[in-house]
Amino acid sequence: MNKKMDSPCVLIHDNGKWLLFEKPLTVIETCETHLVIDCLEELQRNLDHGCYIAGFLTYESSSAFEPEIPVYSSKLPKLWFAIFNKPKDFILSKKLNCQFPSLDWTPQISEETYHRNISIIKDYIASGDTYQVNYTFDLKSEYRGDPFDFFHHLVIHHPSPYAAFVDTGSYSFCSFSPELFFSLNDNRITCKPMKGTAPRGVVSAEDDLMSSQLFNCNKNRAENIMIVDMIRNDLGRISKTGSVKVTNLFEIEKYETVFQMTSTVESQTDWAIPQVFKALFPCASITGAPKIRTSQIIHELEKRPRGIYCGSIGYATPEKRAVFNVAIRTATVDYSNSSITYNVGSGIVWDSDSKNEFHECLSKAKIVQGVFSDFQLIESLLHTKEEGYFLFDSHIKRCVNSCRYFGFKIDENSLVQFLIKLKETLPDYPVKVRCVVHKNGHIESSLTPVISIEEPVLVSIARSPVNSTNIYLYHKTTRRQVFEEALRSSSGGQDVIFWNENGYLTETTSANLVLLKNGSYLTPEVSCGLLAGTFRNHLLENKMIEEARLKIEDLLDCDKIFRINSVRRWQRCELVNAGSAITVIQSSL
C-alpha cells in the first residue's frame, strides 16, 4: 500500500486549524492495564521537559482507572502516544485526487439481537441497576486502500470540530468526532458532553422542526442532564472548590446527517494530564449512569472490545494546552487483515423505543456510507419584458432556504441584488435565467431563449425508483446524476417520470407532475421525494391543483398528464411504452 502520510503520525483539528505531528522522538505504548498510568506519568514528564505528545487511549484502558469496569482483550494497545518536538500547521487540500471507496458495510449484530438486548437493558433499568446505557455495535467492511484517502474524503465533506487521523504503522484511526472530551487551557478545563440526537430534515422547514423537537424533547433533555451531572461529579474530583459550572445547557448543533444536543461544563484545576484522565475517563456520555454498573452491563451485552471507539484521541503541549475528543464517529483500519470497522450507538433509557434507537444508529452511520460530493444550488427563473422575473420572491425564498440547509455562505440580499443588476442586461425576448450558487457565496448566471416546444411532450417511465430519503431530491442542485442516467436509459421520449421505492409517482427530470383525474388536477406529495417547484406552490396556493399520493397505475387511469414548471408553466404530456413498463415495475414492488 502506497500511503500519503508517513507513519507514525498524528493529524488533529483544533480551533479551526490542522496540526500535524510527525517524525516522533519516541513512542510510548502499552497493551497492559497496569502500565497505563505509568505511561501517562511518563508522558507528563516529557511535557514538563518541553515536548509535545499526541495519541490515544482506547476504551479498554478504562479498567486502569477503575478496576471494576470490565473490558475485553483487544489487539489494539490500550494507550499509544508519540513524543514530538513540535507540530506544524497543516493545510488539508480541498481537492480530492481519488474516488471514495465503495465499501460494503455490514452490521455485526442482527436487528433481532439488538431489540432483545434493548429489552434486557430495560429490565436492568426497571430493577434499579442503571438509569441509562450507551449501547453500541460495529459495522465492518473490507478495505485495501490508503486510510488517509478515506479520512480525507469524509473530513472534507463532513467537517468535524474534533477530527483526528492517527497512523501507528499497524493501524490507522479516522475520527470525525463532534464531541469534546476535555480541553485544558492553563488552569481552565472544559468538557462538552453530547447526548441527544435527531435526524436532519430534508428541507429547511423540516430541519427547523426537527431541531426544535430535539431541544424540547423531555427524553433527550433528561439524558443530557444525567450525563452533565456525571461530568460535574467527575470534574469535582480535580477542580478547585466551587469552580465547577454549567455554562451552556441544551445547545443544538447541526451536522450533515443529524442534530446533536450538547452542554458545556467548566472548572478550574491545578492537576496534570494523568490526574485528569484518572478523574474523567471513560467519558460519561459513552457509558451511561451510574458509570461502573452500566459499564458492567455494556460488557455483558456487547461481548466485544470497543477499541478506539469511545476512547479518546488528542494532544497536549508543554504550555498546559490540551485537547482530547470522545472518539465517536471513528473508523479503525487494520492493516493485518485489510478491514475497516466503524461503530455506532445510542443512549438507552426506560422509554426508549428500540426501533427508533436502531434507526438512530443507522442514521449516525450514514457519514461513512457515501460522500456528499461538491455541488452547487440552482435557480431557473423566467424573465419577460412584460412581467420581469416570474415568481421572483418564491425563487429567492427557495434558494435562501436551501442555502441555509446546506450551509452556503450567501444571504437573501446578495441574491436579490445580483438578479436586479442582471436584469439591466437581459434582452426583450423571454429567457430562462439560470443562477448557479456556490458554497462560498459566488453566483454565476447563464441565459437560454425560451422557445416553444411542440405538445404533447413524449414521456416514459423511469426503469428504477428514486429513494424518497435522498435529500437532494428536495433541493435544486447540480447533483443531477439520477435524472441524467434515467434519460440515457429511458425507453423513448423527451422526458422521464419518476417513482419512489413505494411505487408512488414523484416528478420528471425538469418539472413537477400533474394528472387530471375525475375532474381534479392532482400533483404528488412532496414527501414522496421531489422538488417543491415554485409554479407548483403557486398553483397550490391558488387552489388550482391539489396534492395526492399517486400510484404508477394512475398514469393509465387519468384523463391527462401535464408537466409544470415556472419557465414553461403547463405542458401536456403523452406516455410512451407505458403498459409494458408498468407491468415490469409492479412485479418489482
Coordinates of C-alpha atoms in Angstrom, one line a residue:
M1 CA 0.0 0.0 0.0
N2 CA 1.4 3.4 -1.0
K3 CA 0.4 5.8 1.8
K4 CA 0.2 9.5 1.6
M5 CA 1.2 10.0 5.3
D6 CA 4.3 8.6 6.8
S7 CA 3.7 6.5 9.9
P8 CA 3.7 7.0 12.8
C9 CA 1.9 10.4 12.6
V10 CA -1.0 12.2 14.1
L11 CA -3.1 14.9 12.5
I12 CA -5.5 16.8 14.8
H13 CA -8.1 19.5 14.1
D14 CA -8.1 22.2 16.8
N15 CA -9.6 25.6 16.9
G16 CA -10.1 25.9 13.1
K17 CA -6.7 24.6 12.0
W18 CA -4.9 21.3 11.5
L19 CA -1.8 20.3 13.5
L20 CA 0.5 17.6 12.0
F21 CA 2.7 15.6 14.4
E22 CA 5.3 13.6 12.5
K23 CA 8.8 12.1 12.9
P24 CA 8.4 11.3 16.6
L25 CA 11.3 11.3 19.0
T26 CA 9.9 8.1 20.5
V27 CA 6.6 6.2 21.0
I28 CA 5.1 5.2 24.4
E29 CA 2.5 2.4 24.2
T30 CA 1.2 -0.4 26.2
C31 CA -1.3 -3.3 26.0
E32 CA -1.1 -3.9 29.8
T33 CA -3.7 -2.4 32.0
H34 CA -1.4 -2.0 35.0
L35 CA 1.1 0.1 32.9
V36 CA -1.4 2.7 31.5
I37 CA -1.0 5.1 34.4
D38 CA 2.8 4.7 34.4
C39 CA 2.8 5.6 30.7
L40 CA 0.7 8.7 31.4
E41 CA 3.1 9.8 34.0
E42 CA 6.0 9.3 31.6
L43 CA 4.1 11.4 29.1
Q44 CA 3.7 14.1 31.7
R45 CA 7.5 14.1 32.3
N46 CA 8.0 14.7 28.6
L47 CA 5.6 17.6 28.7
D48 CA 7.4 19.0 31.7
H49 CA 10.7 18.8 29.6
G50 CA 9.2 20.9 26.8
C51 CA 8.0 18.1 24.4
Y52 CA 4.6 17.7 22.8
I53 CA 2.5 14.5 23.0
A54 CA -0.2 13.2 20.6
G55 CA -2.0 9.9 20.6
F56 CA -4.9 8.0 22.0
L57 CA -6.4 5.8 24.8
T58 CA -8.8 3.0 23.8
Y59 CA -12.0 2.3 25.7
E60 CA -10.2 -0.8 27.1
S61 CA -7.9 1.4 29.1
S62 CA -10.9 2.2 31.4
S63 CA -10.0 -0.6 33.7
A64 CA -6.7 1.1 34.5
F65 CA -8.6 4.0 36.1
E66 CA -11.5 2.0 37.6
P67 CA -10.7 -1.8 38.1
E68 CA -14.4 -2.5 38.5
I69 CA -15.1 -1.6 34.8
P70 CA -14.7 -4.9 32.9
V71 CA -13.2 -4.9 29.4
Y72 CA -12.4 -7.4 26.7
S73 CA -8.9 -8.2 25.5
S74 CA -8.0 -6.4 22.2
K75 CA -5.2 -6.4 19.6
L76 CA -5.0 -2.7 20.0
P77 CA -2.8 -1.0 22.6
K78 CA -4.7 0.4 25.5
L79 CA -2.5 3.5 25.2
W80 CA -0.4 4.8 22.3
F81 CA 1.3 8.2 22.3
A82 CA 4.2 9.6 20.3
I83 CA 6.6 12.3 21.6
F84 CA 7.4 15.2 19.3
N85 CA 9.5 18.4 19.4
K86 CA 6.7 20.4 17.9
P87 CA 3.7 20.1 15.5
K88 CA 3.5 22.0 12.3
D89 CA 0.5 23.7 10.7
F90 CA -1.0 21.5 8.0
I91 CA -3.2 22.7 5.1
L92 CA -5.7 20.0 4.2
S93 CA -6.3 20.3 0.5
K94 CA -9.9 20.7 -0.6
K95 CA -9.0 18.9 -3.8
L96 CA -9.5 15.1 -3.8
N97 CA -7.3 13.1 -6.1
C98 CA -9.1 9.8 -5.8
Q99 CA -12.5 8.3 -5.7
F100 CA -14.2 7.5 -2.5
P101 CA -14.0 3.7 -2.0
S102 CA -17.1 1.5 -2.4
L103 CA -17.5 -0.2 0.9
D104 CA -19.9 -3.0 1.9
W105 CA -20.7 -2.1 5.5
T106 CA -22.2 -5.0 7.4
P107 CA -23.6 -4.6 10.9
Q108 CA -22.1 -7.1 13.3
I109 CA -25.4 -7.6 15.0
S110 CA -28.8 -8.6 13.8
E111 CA -31.8 -6.3 14.4
E112 CA -33.4 -9.1 16.4
T113 CA -30.4 -9.3 18.7
Y114 CA -30.4 -5.5 19.1
H115 CA -34.1 -5.4 20.1
R116 CA -33.5 -8.3 22.5
N117 CA -30.6 -6.6 24.2
I118 CA -32.6 -3.3 24.5
S119 CA -35.2 -5.3 26.3
I120 CA -32.6 -6.7 28.7
I121 CA -31.3 -3.1 29.3
K122 CA -34.9 -2.0 30.2
D123 CA -35.1 -4.9 32.7
Y124 CA -31.9 -3.6 34.3
I125 CA -33.4 -0.1 34.4
A126 CA -36.6 -1.4 36.0
S127 CA -34.6 -3.2 38.7
G128 CA -32.6 0.0 39.5
D129 CA -29.2 -1.2 38.3
T130 CA -28.9 1.6 35.8
Y131 CA -30.7 4.7 34.5
Q132 CA -29.1 4.9 31.1
V133 CA -26.9 2.6 29.0
N134 CA -24.9 3.7 25.9
Y135 CA -25.3 0.5 23.8
T136 CA -23.2 0.2 20.7
F137 CA -22.4 -2.2 17.8
D138 CA -19.9 -2.5 14.9
L139 CA -20.2 -2.2 11.2
K140 CA -17.3 -3.8 9.2
S141 CA -16.1 -3.8 5.6
E142 CA -13.1 -5.0 3.6
Y143 CA -10.7 -2.1 2.9
R144 CA -7.5 -2.2 0.9
G145 CA -7.0 1.5 0.1
D146 CA -5.0 4.3 1.7
P147 CA -6.7 5.1 5.1
F148 CA -5.8 8.8 4.6
D149 CA -7.9 8.9 1.4
F150 CA -10.9 7.6 3.4
F151 CA -10.2 10.2 6.1
H152 CA -9.6 13.0 3.6
H153 CA -12.8 12.4 1.6
L154 CA -15.0 12.3 4.7
V155 CA -13.5 15.1 6.7
I156 CA -13.8 17.4 3.7
H157 CA -17.4 16.7 3.2
H158 CA -18.3 16.2 6.9
P159 CA -16.2 18.8 8.8
S160 CA -15.9 17.9 12.5
P161 CA -14.5 20.2 15.2
Y162 CA -12.5 17.4 16.9
A163 CA -11.5 15.3 13.9
A164 CA -8.2 13.4 14.0
F165 CA -6.2 11.0 12.0
V166 CA -3.7 8.6 13.6
D167 CA -1.4 6.1 11.8
T168 CA 0.6 3.9 14.1
G169 CA 2.1 1.7 11.3
S170 CA -0.2 -1.2 12.2
Y171 CA -3.5 0.6 12.4
S172 CA -5.0 3.9 11.2
F173 CA -7.8 5.7 13.1
C174 CA -10.0 8.1 11.2
S175 CA -12.0 10.1 13.7
F176 CA -14.8 12.6 12.7
S177 CA -15.8 13.3 16.2
P178 CA -18.0 16.2 17.0
E179 CA -17.6 15.7 20.8
L180 CA -15.1 17.3 23.1
F181 CA -13.9 15.1 25.9
F182 CA -11.9 17.8 27.6
S183 CA -9.8 20.8 26.7
L184 CA -7.2 22.4 29.0
N185 CA -6.1 26.0 28.8
D186 CA -3.7 26.7 31.6
N187 CA -5.9 26.0 34.6
R188 CA -9.3 26.1 32.9
I189 CA -10.7 22.7 31.9
T190 CA -13.8 22.4 29.7
C191 CA -16.0 19.4 29.0
K192 CA -18.7 19.3 26.3
P193 CA -20.8 16.1 26.6
M194 CA -23.0 15.2 23.7
K195 CA -26.2 13.4 24.4
G196 CA -29.4 13.6 22.4
T197 CA -29.8 13.0 18.6
A198 CA -32.3 13.8 15.9
P199 CA -32.1 13.2 12.2
R200 CA -31.8 16.1 9.8
G201 CA -34.9 17.0 7.8
V202 CA -34.9 17.1 4.0
V203 CA -35.7 20.9 3.7
S204 CA -35.1 23.9 6.0
A205 CA -38.6 24.0 7.4
E206 CA -38.4 20.3 8.4
D207 CA -34.8 21.0 9.8
D208 CA -36.2 23.7 12.0
L209 CA -38.9 21.4 13.2
M210 CA -36.5 18.5 14.0
S211 CA -34.1 20.9 15.8
S212 CA -37.0 22.4 17.8
Q213 CA -38.3 18.9 18.7
L214 CA -34.9 17.8 19.9
F215 CA -34.4 20.9 22.0
N216 CA -37.9 20.5 23.6
C217 CA -37.8 16.7 23.9
N218 CA -38.1 15.7 27.6
K219 CA -36.4 12.3 27.0
N220 CA -33.3 13.9 25.4
R221 CA -33.1 16.6 28.0
A222 CA -33.3 14.0 30.8
E223 CA -30.5 12.0 29.1
N224 CA -28.4 15.1 28.6
I225 CA -28.8 16.4 32.2
M226 CA -28.0 13.0 33.6
I227 CA -24.6 13.0 31.8
V228 CA -24.0 16.6 32.7
D229 CA -24.4 15.7 36.4
M230 CA -21.9 12.8 36.0
I231 CA -19.4 15.1 34.3
R232 CA -19.8 17.7 37.1
N233 CA -19.2 15.0 39.6
D234 CA -16.1 13.7 37.8
L235 CA -14.7 17.2 37.4
G236 CA -15.3 17.9 41.1
R237 CA -12.5 15.4 41.9
I238 CA -9.8 17.6 40.4
S239 CA -11.4 21.1 40.5
K240 CA -11.0 24.0 42.8
T241 CA -13.9 24.1 45.3
G242 CA -16.9 25.9 43.9
S243 CA -15.4 26.3 40.4
V244 CA -17.5 23.7 38.5
K245 CA -20.1 25.5 36.4
V246 CA -22.5 24.6 33.6
T247 CA -22.1 27.4 31.1
N248 CA -24.3 26.2 28.3
L249 CA -27.2 23.8 28.6
F250 CA -29.0 22.0 25.8
E251 CA -27.3 23.6 22.8
I252 CA -28.3 22.1 19.4
E253 CA -25.5 21.6 16.9
K254 CA -26.2 20.8 13.2
Y255 CA -24.1 18.2 11.3
E256 CA -24.5 16.7 7.8
T257 CA -27.0 14.0 8.8
V258 CA -28.1 14.7 12.4
F259 CA -28.7 17.3 15.1
Q260 CA -26.9 16.8 18.4
M261 CA -27.6 18.2 21.8
T262 CA -24.6 19.3 23.8
S263 CA -23.9 21.0 27.1
T264 CA -20.8 22.7 28.4
V265 CA -19.2 22.2 31.8
E266 CA -16.2 24.2 33.0
S267 CA -14.0 24.4 36.1
Q268 CA -10.5 25.4 37.4
T269 CA -7.9 22.8 38.1
D270 CA -4.2 22.6 39.0
W271 CA -3.9 18.9 38.2
A272 CA -1.8 17.5 35.3
I273 CA -2.8 15.1 32.4
P274 CA -2.6 11.8 34.3
Q275 CA -4.9 13.0 37.1
V276 CA -7.4 14.4 34.6
F277 CA -7.7 11.1 32.8
K278 CA -8.0 9.3 36.2
A279 CA -10.9 11.5 37.1
L280 CA -12.8 11.6 33.8
F281 CA -12.0 8.5 31.7
P282 CA -14.1 7.0 30.2
C283 CA -16.4 9.8 29.3
A284 CA -19.8 9.5 31.0
S285 CA -21.6 10.2 27.7
I286 CA -20.4 6.9 26.2
T287 CA -21.1 4.6 29.2
G288 CA -24.3 5.8 31.0
A289 CA -25.3 6.2 34.6
P290 CA -24.1 5.1 37.0
K291 CA -20.8 4.6 35.2
I292 CA -19.4 1.4 36.8
R293 CA -22.6 -0.7 36.9
T294 CA -23.6 0.5 33.5
S295 CA -20.1 -0.5 32.1
Q296 CA -20.7 -4.0 33.5
I297 CA -24.0 -4.2 31.6
I298 CA -22.3 -3.0 28.5
H299 CA -19.6 -5.7 28.9
E300 CA -22.4 -8.4 29.3
L301 CA -24.3 -7.4 26.2
E302 CA -21.8 -6.0 23.7
K303 CA -19.5 -9.0 24.0
R304 CA -16.5 -7.5 22.1
P305 CA -13.9 -4.8 22.7
R306 CA -14.8 -1.3 21.6
G307 CA -11.2 -0.4 20.7
I308 CA -10.6 3.2 19.8
Y309 CA -14.4 3.8 19.7
C310 CA -15.4 5.6 22.9
G311 CA -11.8 6.1 23.8
S312 CA -10.1 9.4 23.2
I313 CA -7.7 11.0 20.7
G314 CA -5.8 14.2 21.3
Y315 CA -2.7 16.1 22.1
A316 CA -1.0 18.2 24.9
T317 CA 1.6 20.9 24.9
P318 CA 4.2 21.9 27.4
E319 CA 2.3 25.2 27.8
K320 CA -0.5 23.3 29.5
R321 CA -2.8 23.3 26.5
A322 CA -4.6 20.1 25.7
V323 CA -7.5 18.9 23.5
F324 CA -8.9 15.4 23.6
N325 CA -12.0 14.2 21.7
V326 CA -14.5 11.5 22.6
A327 CA -13.7 9.0 19.8
I328 CA -17.1 8.5 18.4
R329 CA -17.7 8.5 14.6
T330 CA -14.3 6.9 14.4
A331 CA -13.2 4.2 12.0
T332 CA -10.3 1.7 12.5
V333 CA -8.3 0.4 9.6
D334 CA -6.5 -2.8 10.4
Y335 CA -3.5 -3.4 8.0
S336 CA -3.1 -7.0 9.0
N337 CA -6.4 -8.2 7.6
S338 CA -7.4 -5.3 5.3
S339 CA -10.5 -4.4 7.2
I340 CA -12.2 -1.3 8.4
T341 CA -14.6 -1.0 11.4
Y342 CA -17.0 1.7 12.3
N343 CA -19.1 1.8 15.5
V344 CA -22.4 3.4 16.3
G345 CA -24.5 3.6 19.4
S346 CA -27.1 5.5 21.4
G347 CA -28.2 6.1 25.0
I348 CA -31.0 3.7 26.1
V349 CA -33.4 4.8 28.9
W350 CA -36.6 3.4 30.2
D351 CA -38.9 5.0 27.5
S352 CA -36.5 4.3 24.6
D353 CA -38.1 2.8 21.5
S354 CA -35.8 0.1 20.2
K355 CA -36.8 0.5 16.6
N356 CA -36.2 4.3 16.8
E357 CA -32.9 3.7 18.5
F358 CA -31.8 1.2 15.8
H359 CA -32.7 3.7 13.1
E360 CA -30.9 6.5 15.0
C361 CA -27.7 4.3 14.9
L362 CA -28.1 3.7 11.2
S363 CA -28.6 7.5 10.7
K364 CA -25.2 8.0 12.5
A365 CA -23.6 5.5 10.1
K366 CA -24.7 7.5 7.0
I367 CA -21.5 9.5 7.3
V368 CA -19.4 6.5 6.1
Q369 CA -21.9 5.1 3.6
G370 CA -21.4 7.8 1.0
V371 CA -19.9 11.2 0.3
F372 CA -21.7 14.5 -0.4
S373 CA -19.6 15.4 -3.4
D374 CA -19.2 19.1 -4.3
F375 CA -22.3 20.6 -5.7
Q376 CA -24.0 23.9 -6.3
L377 CA -27.5 25.2 -5.9
I378 CA -29.6 26.2 -9.0
E379 CA -32.4 28.6 -9.6
S380 CA -34.0 28.9 -13.0
L381 CA -36.3 31.9 -13.5
L382 CA -38.4 33.0 -16.4
H383 CA -37.8 36.6 -17.4
T384 CA -40.0 38.5 -19.9
K385 CA -40.1 42.2 -20.8
E386 CA -43.7 42.4 -19.7
E387 CA -43.6 40.7 -16.3
G388 CA -39.9 40.8 -15.4
Y389 CA -38.9 37.7 -13.3
F390 CA -41.8 35.3 -12.8
L391 CA -42.4 34.3 -9.2
F392 CA -39.3 36.2 -8.2
D393 CA -40.0 36.1 -4.4
S394 CA -40.7 32.4 -4.4
H395 CA -37.4 31.6 -6.2
I396 CA -35.5 33.8 -3.8
K397 CA -37.1 32.2 -0.8
R398 CA -36.5 28.6 -2.0
C399 CA -32.8 29.3 -2.8
V400 CA -32.2 31.0 0.5
N401 CA -33.8 28.1 2.4
S402 CA -31.6 25.6 0.5
C403 CA -28.5 27.8 1.3
R404 CA -29.4 27.7 5.0
Y405 CA -30.0 24.0 4.9
F406 CA -26.6 23.2 3.3
G407 CA -24.6 26.0 5.0
F408 CA -23.9 28.0 1.9
K409 CA -22.4 31.5 2.6
I410 CA -25.0 33.7 1.0
D411 CA -27.9 35.8 2.2
E412 CA -31.1 36.9 0.6
N413 CA -30.0 40.5 -0.1
S414 CA -26.9 39.3 -2.1
L415 CA -29.0 37.1 -4.3
V416 CA -31.7 39.8 -4.8
Q417 CA -29.1 42.4 -5.7
F418 CA -27.4 40.0 -8.1
L419 CA -30.6 39.4 -10.0
I420 CA -31.7 43.1 -10.0
K421 CA -28.3 44.1 -11.5
L422 CA -28.5 41.2 -14.0
K423 CA -32.0 42.4 -15.1
E424 CA -30.5 45.5 -16.6
T425 CA -28.6 43.4 -19.2
L426 CA -31.4 41.0 -20.2
P427 CA -32.9 41.0 -23.7
D428 CA -36.5 41.9 -24.6
Y429 CA -37.4 38.4 -25.6
P430 CA -38.3 35.6 -23.0
V431 CA -35.3 33.9 -21.5
K432 CA -34.6 31.4 -18.8
V433 CA -32.1 32.8 -16.3
R434 CA -30.1 30.0 -14.7
C435 CA -28.3 31.0 -11.5
V436 CA -25.7 28.8 -10.0
V437 CA -24.8 29.5 -6.3
H438 CA -21.6 28.1 -4.9
K439 CA -21.0 27.2 -1.3
N440 CA -18.7 30.3 -0.8
G441 CA -21.5 32.6 -1.9
H442 CA -20.2 33.1 -5.5
I443 CA -23.1 33.3 -8.1
E444 CA -22.9 32.6 -11.8
S445 CA -25.6 33.1 -14.4
S446 CA -26.4 32.0 -17.9
L447 CA -29.3 32.7 -20.3
T448 CA -31.3 30.5 -22.6
P449 CA -34.0 31.7 -25.0
V450 CA -37.4 30.2 -24.2
I451 CA -38.5 28.6 -27.4
S452 CA -41.9 26.9 -27.7
I453 CA -41.9 23.1 -27.6
E454 CA -44.4 21.1 -29.6
E455 CA -47.1 19.3 -27.5
P456 CA -47.7 16.7 -26.3
V457 CA -44.3 16.1 -24.8
L458 CA -43.5 12.4 -25.0
V459 CA -42.6 10.9 -21.6
S460 CA -41.6 7.5 -20.5
I461 CA -41.5 5.9 -17.0
A462 CA -38.2 5.6 -15.2
R463 CA -36.9 2.0 -15.0
S464 CA -35.9 2.1 -11.4
P465 CA -37.2 4.0 -8.3
V466 CA -35.8 7.0 -6.5
N467 CA -35.2 6.9 -2.8
S468 CA -37.5 9.3 -1.1
T469 CA -34.9 9.8 1.7
N470 CA -32.4 11.3 -0.7
I471 CA -32.2 14.9 0.4
Y472 CA -31.0 16.1 -3.0
L473 CA -34.5 15.3 -4.5
Y474 CA -35.9 18.1 -2.3
H475 CA -33.4 20.8 -3.5
K476 CA -32.5 22.1 -6.9
T477 CA -28.8 21.3 -7.2
T478 CA -26.2 20.3 -9.8
R479 CA -26.3 16.8 -8.5
R480 CA -28.4 15.5 -11.3
Q481 CA -26.9 12.1 -12.0
V482 CA -30.1 10.3 -11.2
F483 CA -32.0 12.4 -13.8
E484 CA -29.3 12.2 -16.4
E485 CA -29.0 8.4 -16.1
A486 CA -32.7 8.0 -16.3
L487 CA -32.8 10.0 -19.6
R488 CA -30.0 7.9 -21.0
S489 CA -31.6 4.6 -20.2
S490 CA -35.2 5.6 -21.0
S491 CA -37.3 3.6 -23.4
G492 CA -38.0 6.7 -25.6
G493 CA -39.5 10.2 -25.2
Q494 CA -38.2 13.6 -24.3
D495 CA -38.6 13.3 -20.5
V496 CA -38.9 10.7 -17.8
I497 CA -41.5 10.3 -15.0
F498 CA -40.0 9.1 -11.7
W499 CA -41.5 7.0 -8.9
N500 CA -40.2 6.1 -5.4
E501 CA -39.5 2.9 -3.6
N502 CA -43.1 2.5 -2.5
G503 CA -44.5 2.9 -6.1
Y504 CA -45.6 6.5 -5.7
L505 CA -45.1 9.0 -8.5
T506 CA -42.8 11.9 -7.9
E507 CA -41.7 14.3 -10.8
T508 CA -40.0 14.5 -14.1
T509 CA -36.3 15.4 -14.8
S510 CA -37.2 19.1 -15.0
A511 CA -40.7 19.6 -13.9
N512 CA -43.4 18.8 -11.4
L513 CA -46.1 16.3 -12.4
V514 CA -49.9 16.9 -12.6
L515 CA -52.6 14.4 -13.5
L516 CA -56.1 15.3 -14.4
K517 CA -58.3 12.6 -12.9
N518 CA -62.1 12.7 -12.3
G519 CA -62.1 16.4 -12.8
S520 CA -59.3 17.2 -10.3
Y521 CA -55.8 18.3 -11.1
L522 CA -53.6 16.2 -8.8
T523 CA -49.8 16.6 -8.0
P524 CA -47.7 14.1 -6.0
E525 CA -47.0 15.0 -2.4
V526 CA -43.5 16.4 -1.6
S527 CA -42.9 13.7 0.9
C528 CA -42.8 11.2 -1.9
G529 CA -39.4 12.6 -2.9
L530 CA -39.5 15.6 -5.2
L531 CA -38.7 19.3 -5.5
A532 CA -41.4 21.7 -4.4
G533 CA -41.4 23.8 -7.6
T534 CA -42.3 27.5 -7.4
F535 CA -45.0 27.2 -10.0
R536 CA -46.4 24.1 -8.3
N537 CA -46.5 26.1 -5.0
H538 CA -48.2 29.0 -6.8
L539 CA -50.9 26.7 -8.2
L540 CA -51.5 25.0 -4.8
E541 CA -51.8 28.4 -3.0
N542 CA -54.4 29.4 -5.6
K543 CA -56.3 26.1 -5.3
M544 CA -55.8 25.2 -8.9
I545 CA -54.2 21.9 -8.1
E546 CA -54.2 19.7 -5.0
E547 CA -51.7 17.2 -3.5
A548 CA -52.3 13.5 -3.6
R549 CA -50.4 10.2 -3.3
L550 CA -50.4 9.0 -6.9
K551 CA -49.5 5.4 -7.8
I552 CA -47.8 4.4 -11.1
E553 CA -51.1 2.9 -12.3
D554 CA -52.7 6.3 -12.1
L555 CA -50.8 7.2 -15.3
L556 CA -53.0 4.8 -17.2
D557 CA -56.2 5.7 -15.3
C558 CA -56.2 9.5 -15.7
D559 CA -57.6 11.9 -18.3
K560 CA -54.5 14.0 -19.0
I561 CA -50.8 14.2 -17.9
F562 CA -49.0 17.5 -17.5
R563 CA -45.6 18.6 -16.5
I564 CA -45.3 22.1 -14.9
N565 CA -42.5 24.5 -14.0
S566 CA -42.1 28.2 -13.7
V567 CA -40.3 28.6 -17.0
R568 CA -42.8 26.8 -19.3
R569 CA -45.8 26.6 -17.0
W570 CA -48.2 23.9 -18.3
Q571 CA -47.2 21.3 -20.9
R572 CA -49.4 18.4 -21.9
C573 CA -47.6 15.0 -22.0
E574 CA -48.2 11.7 -23.6
L575 CA -46.8 8.4 -22.3
V576 CA -44.7 6.1 -24.5
N577 CA -44.3 2.3 -23.8
A578 CA -46.4 2.7 -20.7
G579 CA -48.2 -0.6 -20.4
S580 CA -45.1 -2.9 -20.5
A581 CA -43.1 -0.6 -18.2
I582 CA -45.8 -0.5 -15.5
T583 CA -46.1 -4.3 -15.7
V584 CA -42.3 -4.7 -15.1
I585 CA -42.4 -2.1 -12.3
Q586 CA -45.3 -3.6 -10.5
S587 CA -43.6 -7.0 -10.4
S588 CA -40.6 -5.5 -8.7
L589 CA -42.5 -3.8 -5.9

